[in-house]
Amino acid sequence: MNFEELFPTPMWVFDLDENLNEILDWIVTLHQNDPEGKHASNYGGWQSKSFYDCSDTPLKSLAEFIEGQIPMLCETMGFPTEGRKLLNLWVNMNPKFAYNTVHVHAEAKFSGVFYVNVNENSGDFAFVNPQLYKSESYTSTKYTCSEVRCTPQNNKLLIFPAWIQHHVLANLSDDIRVSIPFNIT
């Protein structure tokens, strides 16, 4: 017998060592200077406007790390690397009960998120199963579940194909959940 998986979806997970205190201080100032931010998939939270150049911010090394992963991401997916780059990134701040609704990043090939200030109750990141058929299985497996959840951790970076639907569950902690999503073209 041969066993093969059809249509698997990759996710890359990296443990980084960014200076979270410096990034968080910068984000607090950013929020104070633009309390309106923008509204996209966030409900009850705040999103900054997009950054296209991070060279003069505490996000410089994070942006450089993400850029450095592009050849590997493209090789894994069979995409050409020419013209691929970190398109933009922004900040999400979700206080208690805030969340992000189901969405995709249609303008990108890859998307991801970096965690700056999270804890075990600040809301899981969830990927929606792209298969339309849902099994009547009594046991939820990676083949039959409706979504896969990832509990965020500080200084962790996730990268995934931008076409997969995803959302963030409500922050149930008293701390503000701070993350930095991004897109790669």
PDB file of C-alpha atoms in Angstrom, residues 17-162:
ATOM      1  CA  ASP A  17      15.384  36.737  19.142  1.00  0.00           C
ATOM      2  CA  GLU A  18      14.139  40.253  18.387  1.00  0.00           C
ATOM      3  CA  ASN A  19      14.282  43.011  21.005  1.00  0.00           C
ATOM      4  CA  LEU A  20      10.601  42.924  21.936  1.00  0.00           C
ATOM      5  CA  ASN A  21      10.850  45.765  24.476  1.00  0.00           C
ATOM      6  CA  GLU A  22      12.283  48.122  21.857  1.00  0.00           C
ATOM      7  CA  ILE A  23       9.643  47.072  19.318  1.00  0.00           C
ATOM      8  CA  LEU A  24       6.833  47.431  21.867  1.00  0.00           C
ATOM      9  CA  ASP A  25       7.983  50.932  22.892  1.00  0.00           C
ATOM     10  CA  TRP A  26       7.999  51.944  19.217  1.00  0.00           C
ATOM     11  CA  ILE A  27       4.504  50.481  18.720  1.00  0.00           C
ATOM     12  CA  VAL A  28       3.097  52.371  21.723  1.00  0.00           C
ATOM     13  CA  THR A  29       4.401  55.640  20.224  1.00  0.00           C
ATOM     14  CA  LEU A  30       3.030  54.647  16.826  1.00  0.00           C
ATOM     15  CA  HIS A  31      -0.418  54.078  18.331  1.00  0.00           C
ATOM     16  CA  GLN A  32      -0.315  57.373  20.259  1.00  0.00           C
ATOM     17  CA  ASN A  33       0.550  59.262  17.050  1.00  0.00           C
ATOM     18  CA  ASP A  34      -2.219  57.588  15.004  1.00  0.00           C
ATOM     19  CA  PRO A  35      -5.007  56.381  17.325  1.00  0.00           C
ATOM     20  CA  GLU A  36      -7.404  55.864  14.375  1.00  0.00           C
ATOM     21  CA  GLY A  37      -5.119  53.541  12.421  1.00  0.00           C
ATOM     22  CA  LYS A  38      -6.904  51.564   9.720  1.00  0.00           C
ATOM     23  CA  HIS A  39      -9.762  49.109   9.752  1.00  0.00           C
ATOM     24  CA  ALA A  40      -9.474  45.834   7.864  1.00  0.00           C
ATOM     25  CA  SER A  41     -10.135  42.440   9.477  1.00  0.00           C
ATOM     26  CA  ASN A  42      -9.840  43.718  13.042  1.00  0.00           C
ATOM     27  CA  TYR A  43     -12.848  44.000  15.338  1.00  0.00           C
ATOM     28  CA  GLY A  44     -12.364  45.929  18.558  1.00  0.00           C
ATOM     29  CA  GLY A  45      -8.651  46.345  18.013  1.00  0.00           C
ATOM     30  CA  TRP A  46      -6.253  48.748  16.318  1.00  0.00           C
ATOM     31  CA  GLN A  47      -4.222  48.299  13.140  1.00  0.00           C
ATOM     32  CA  SER A  48      -1.468  50.632  12.053  1.00  0.00           C
ATOM     33  CA  LYS A  49      -1.115  51.806   8.503  1.00  0.00           C
ATOM     34  CA  SER A  50       1.200  49.659   6.357  1.00  0.00           C
ATOM     35  CA  PHE A  51       4.959  50.044   6.383  1.00  0.00           C
ATOM     36  CA  TYR A  52       6.760  49.468   3.098  1.00  0.00           C
ATOM     37  CA  ASP A  53      10.244  50.380   4.343  1.00  0.00           C
ATOM     38  CA  CYS A  54      11.400  49.421   7.815  1.00  0.00           C
ATOM     39  CA  SER A  55      15.004  50.567   7.547  1.00  0.00           C
ATOM     40  CA  ASP A  56      14.530  53.375  10.113  1.00  0.00           C
ATOM     41  CA  THR A  57      12.426  51.352  12.573  1.00  0.00           C
ATOM     42  CA  PRO A  58      13.038  48.676  15.225  1.00  0.00           C
ATOM     43  CA  LEU A  59      11.522  46.252  12.694  1.00  0.00           C
ATOM     44  CA  LYS A  60      14.567  46.441  10.415  1.00  0.00           C
ATOM     45  CA  SER A  61      16.120  43.100  11.458  1.00  0.00           C
ATOM     46  CA  LEU A  62      12.711  41.384  11.392  1.00  0.00           C
ATOM     47  CA  ALA A  63      12.092  42.652   7.862  1.00  0.00           C
ATOM     48  CA  GLU A  64      15.566  41.520   6.788  1.00  0.00           C
ATOM     49  CA  PHE A  65      14.971  38.060   8.265  1.00  0.00           C
ATOM     50  CA  ILE A  66      11.657  37.729   6.419  1.00  0.00           C
ATOM     51  CA  GLU A  67      13.284  38.869   3.148  1.00  0.00           C
ATOM     52  CA  GLY A  68      16.007  36.256   3.671  1.00  0.00           C
ATOM     53  CA  GLN A  69      13.420  33.450   3.766  1.00  0.00           C
ATOM     54  CA  ILE A  70      11.895  34.272   0.371  1.00  0.00           C
ATOM     55  CA  PRO A  71      14.159  31.992  -1.734  1.00  0.00           C
ATOM     56  CA  MET A  72      13.388  29.001   0.513  1.00  0.00           C
ATOM     57  CA  LEU A  73       9.642  29.746   0.501  1.00  0.00           C
ATOM     58  CA  CYS A  74       9.584  30.024  -3.282  1.00  0.00           C
ATOM     59  CA  GLU A  75      11.631  26.866  -3.756  1.00  0.00           C
ATOM     60  CA  THR A  76       9.259  24.904  -1.512  1.00  0.00           C
ATOM     61  CA  MET A  77       6.194  26.116  -3.413  1.00  0.00           C
ATOM     62  CA  GLY A  78       7.749  26.019  -6.881  1.00  0.00           C
ATOM     63  CA  PHE A  79       7.384  29.780  -7.380  1.00  0.00           C
ATOM     64  CA  PRO A  80       9.945  31.887  -9.238  1.00  0.00           C
ATOM     65  CA  THR A  81      11.921  34.124  -6.870  1.00  0.00           C
ATOM     66  CA  GLU A  82      12.318  37.015  -9.306  1.00  0.00           C
ATOM     67  CA  GLY A  83      10.403  40.078  -8.151  1.00  0.00           C
ATOM     68  CA  ARG A  84       9.416  38.563  -4.797  1.00  0.00           C
ATOM     69  CA  LYS A  85       9.852  40.831  -1.804  1.00  0.00           C
ATOM     70  CA  LEU A  86       8.426  41.797   1.546  1.00  0.00           C
ATOM     71  CA  LEU A  87       5.565  44.008   0.371  1.00  0.00           C
ATOM     72  CA  ASN A  88       4.345  45.479   3.648  1.00  0.00           C
ATOM     73  CA  LEU A  89       3.844  44.931   7.328  1.00  0.00           C
ATOM     74  CA  TRP A  90       1.678  46.549   9.975  1.00  0.00           C
ATOM     75  CA  VAL A  91       0.841  46.308  13.658  1.00  0.00           C
ATOM     76  CA  ASN A  92      -2.233  44.736  15.262  1.00  0.00           C
ATOM     77  CA  MET A  93      -3.143  45.632  18.843  1.00  0.00           C
ATOM     78  CA  ASN A  94      -6.042  43.609  20.224  1.00  0.00           C
ATOM     79  CA  PRO A  95      -7.242  44.453  23.741  1.00  0.00           C
ATOM     80  CA  LYS A  96      -9.511  42.124  25.694  1.00  0.00           C
ATOM     81  CA  PHE A  97     -12.278  40.610  23.510  1.00  0.00           C
ATOM     82  CA  ALA A  98     -10.840  42.004  20.239  1.00  0.00           C
ATOM     83  CA  TYR A  99     -10.312  39.622  17.336  1.00  0.00           C
ATOM     84  CA  ASN A 100      -9.666  39.436  13.590  1.00  0.00           C
ATOM     85  CA  THR A 101     -12.333  38.046  11.272  1.00  0.00           C
ATOM     86  CA  VAL A 102     -11.768  35.379   8.610  1.00  0.00           C
ATOM     87  CA  HIS A 103      -9.812  36.744   5.650  1.00  0.00           C
ATOM     88  CA  VAL A 104      -7.112  36.084   3.056  1.00  0.00           C
ATOM     89  CA  HIS A 105      -4.350  38.305   1.664  1.00  0.00           C
ATOM     90  CA  ALA A 106      -5.223  38.303  -2.033  1.00  0.00           C
ATOM     91  CA  GLU A 107      -2.466  40.769  -2.947  1.00  0.00           C
ATOM     92  CA  ALA A 108       0.305  38.436  -1.770  1.00  0.00           C
ATOM     93  CA  LYS A 109       1.864  35.006  -2.359  1.00  0.00           C
ATOM     94  CA  PHE A 110       2.831  34.529   1.296  1.00  0.00           C
ATOM     95  CA  SER A 111       1.643  36.133   4.508  1.00  0.00           C
ATOM     96  CA  GLY A 112       2.723  35.800   8.073  1.00  0.00           C
ATOM     97  CA  VAL A 113       2.671  37.143  11.580  1.00  0.00           C
ATOM     98  CA  PHE A 114       5.286  37.921  14.219  1.00  0.00           C
ATOM     99  CA  TYR A 115       4.299  37.976  17.895  1.00  0.00           C
ATOM    100  CA  VAL A 116       5.427  40.862  20.100  1.00  0.00           C
ATOM    101  CA  ASN A 117       3.193  40.652  23.190  1.00  0.00           C
ATOM    102  CA  VAL A 118       1.029  37.565  23.668  1.00  0.00           C
ATOM    103  CA  ASN A 119       0.153  34.987  26.274  1.00  0.00           C
ATOM    104  CA  GLU A 120      -1.751  31.701  26.299  1.00  0.00           C
ATOM    105  CA  ASN A 121      -5.127  33.483  26.599  1.00  0.00           C
ATOM    106  CA  SER A 122      -4.608  36.247  24.044  1.00  0.00           C
ATOM    107  CA  GLY A 123      -6.321  34.379  21.208  1.00  0.00           C
ATOM    108  CA  ASP A 124      -5.160  31.579  18.956  1.00  0.00           C
ATOM    109  CA  PHE A 125      -4.339  32.107  15.302  1.00  0.00           C
ATOM    110  CA  ALA A 126      -6.604  29.803  13.275  1.00  0.00           C
ATOM    111  CA  PHE A 127      -6.320  28.459   9.724  1.00  0.00           C
ATOM    112  CA  VAL A 128      -9.615  27.474   8.085  1.00  0.00           C
ATOM    113  CA  ASN A 129      -9.665  24.102   6.326  1.00  0.00           C
ATOM    114  CA  PRO A 130      -9.866  24.900   2.581  1.00  0.00           C
ATOM    115  CA  GLN A 131     -11.638  21.632   1.802  1.00  0.00           C
ATOM    116  CA  LEU A 132     -15.332  22.193   1.196  1.00  0.00           C
ATOM    117  CA  TYR A 133     -16.416  18.732   2.251  1.00  0.00           C
ATOM    118  CA  LYS A 134     -16.582  18.147   5.986  1.00  0.00           C
ATOM    119  CA  SER A 135     -16.434  14.589   7.216  1.00  0.00           C
ATOM    120  CA  GLU A 136     -18.793  13.067   9.733  1.00  0.00           C
ATOM    121  CA  SER A 137     -15.796  11.738  11.628  1.00  0.00           C
ATOM    122  CA  TYR A 138     -16.225  11.414  15.377  1.00  0.00           C
ATOM    123  CA  THR A 139     -12.572  12.166  15.901  1.00  0.00           C
ATOM    124  CA  SER A 140     -11.181  15.425  14.573  1.00  0.00           C
ATOM    125  CA  THR A 141      -7.959  14.829  12.676  1.00  0.00           C
ATOM    126  CA  LYS A 142      -5.830  17.018  10.419  1.00  0.00           C
ATOM    127  CA  TYR A 143      -7.920  15.615   7.570  1.00  0.00           C
ATOM    128  CA  THR A 144     -11.367  16.258   9.079  1.00  0.00           C
ATOM    129  CA  CYS A 145     -11.024  19.303  11.339  1.00  0.00           C
ATOM    130  CA  SER A 146     -12.644  22.581  10.337  1.00  0.00           C
ATOM    131  CA  GLU A 147      -9.606  24.615  11.394  1.00  0.00           C
ATOM    132  CA  VAL A 148      -6.105  24.313  12.786  1.00  0.00           C
ATOM    133  CA  ARG A 149      -5.201  26.598  15.681  1.00  0.00           C
ATOM    134  CA  CYS A 150      -1.787  27.885  16.700  1.00  0.00           C
ATOM    135  CA  THR A 151      -1.243  29.342  20.143  1.00  0.00           C
ATOM    136  CA  PRO A 152       0.932  32.441  19.747  1.00  0.00           C
ATOM    137  CA  GLN A 153       4.259  32.832  21.527  1.00  0.00           C
ATOM    138  CA  ASN A 154       6.421  35.909  21.892  1.00  0.00           C
ATOM    139  CA  ASN A 155       9.216  36.159  19.321  1.00  0.00           C
ATOM    140  CA  LYS A 156       7.646  33.476  17.115  1.00  0.00           C
ATOM    141  CA  LEU A 157       7.193  34.037  13.379  1.00  0.00           C
ATOM    142  CA  LEU A 158       4.684  32.156  11.193  1.00  0.00           C
ATOM    143  CA  ILE A 159       4.704  32.244   7.382  1.00  0.00           C
ATOM    144  CA  PHE A 160       2.023  30.600   5.232  1.00  0.00           C
ATOM    145  CA  PRO A 161       0.503  30.800   1.739  1.00  0.00           C
ATOM    146  CA  ALA A 162      -1.536  34.005   1.540  1.00  0.00           C
TER     147      ALA A 162
END
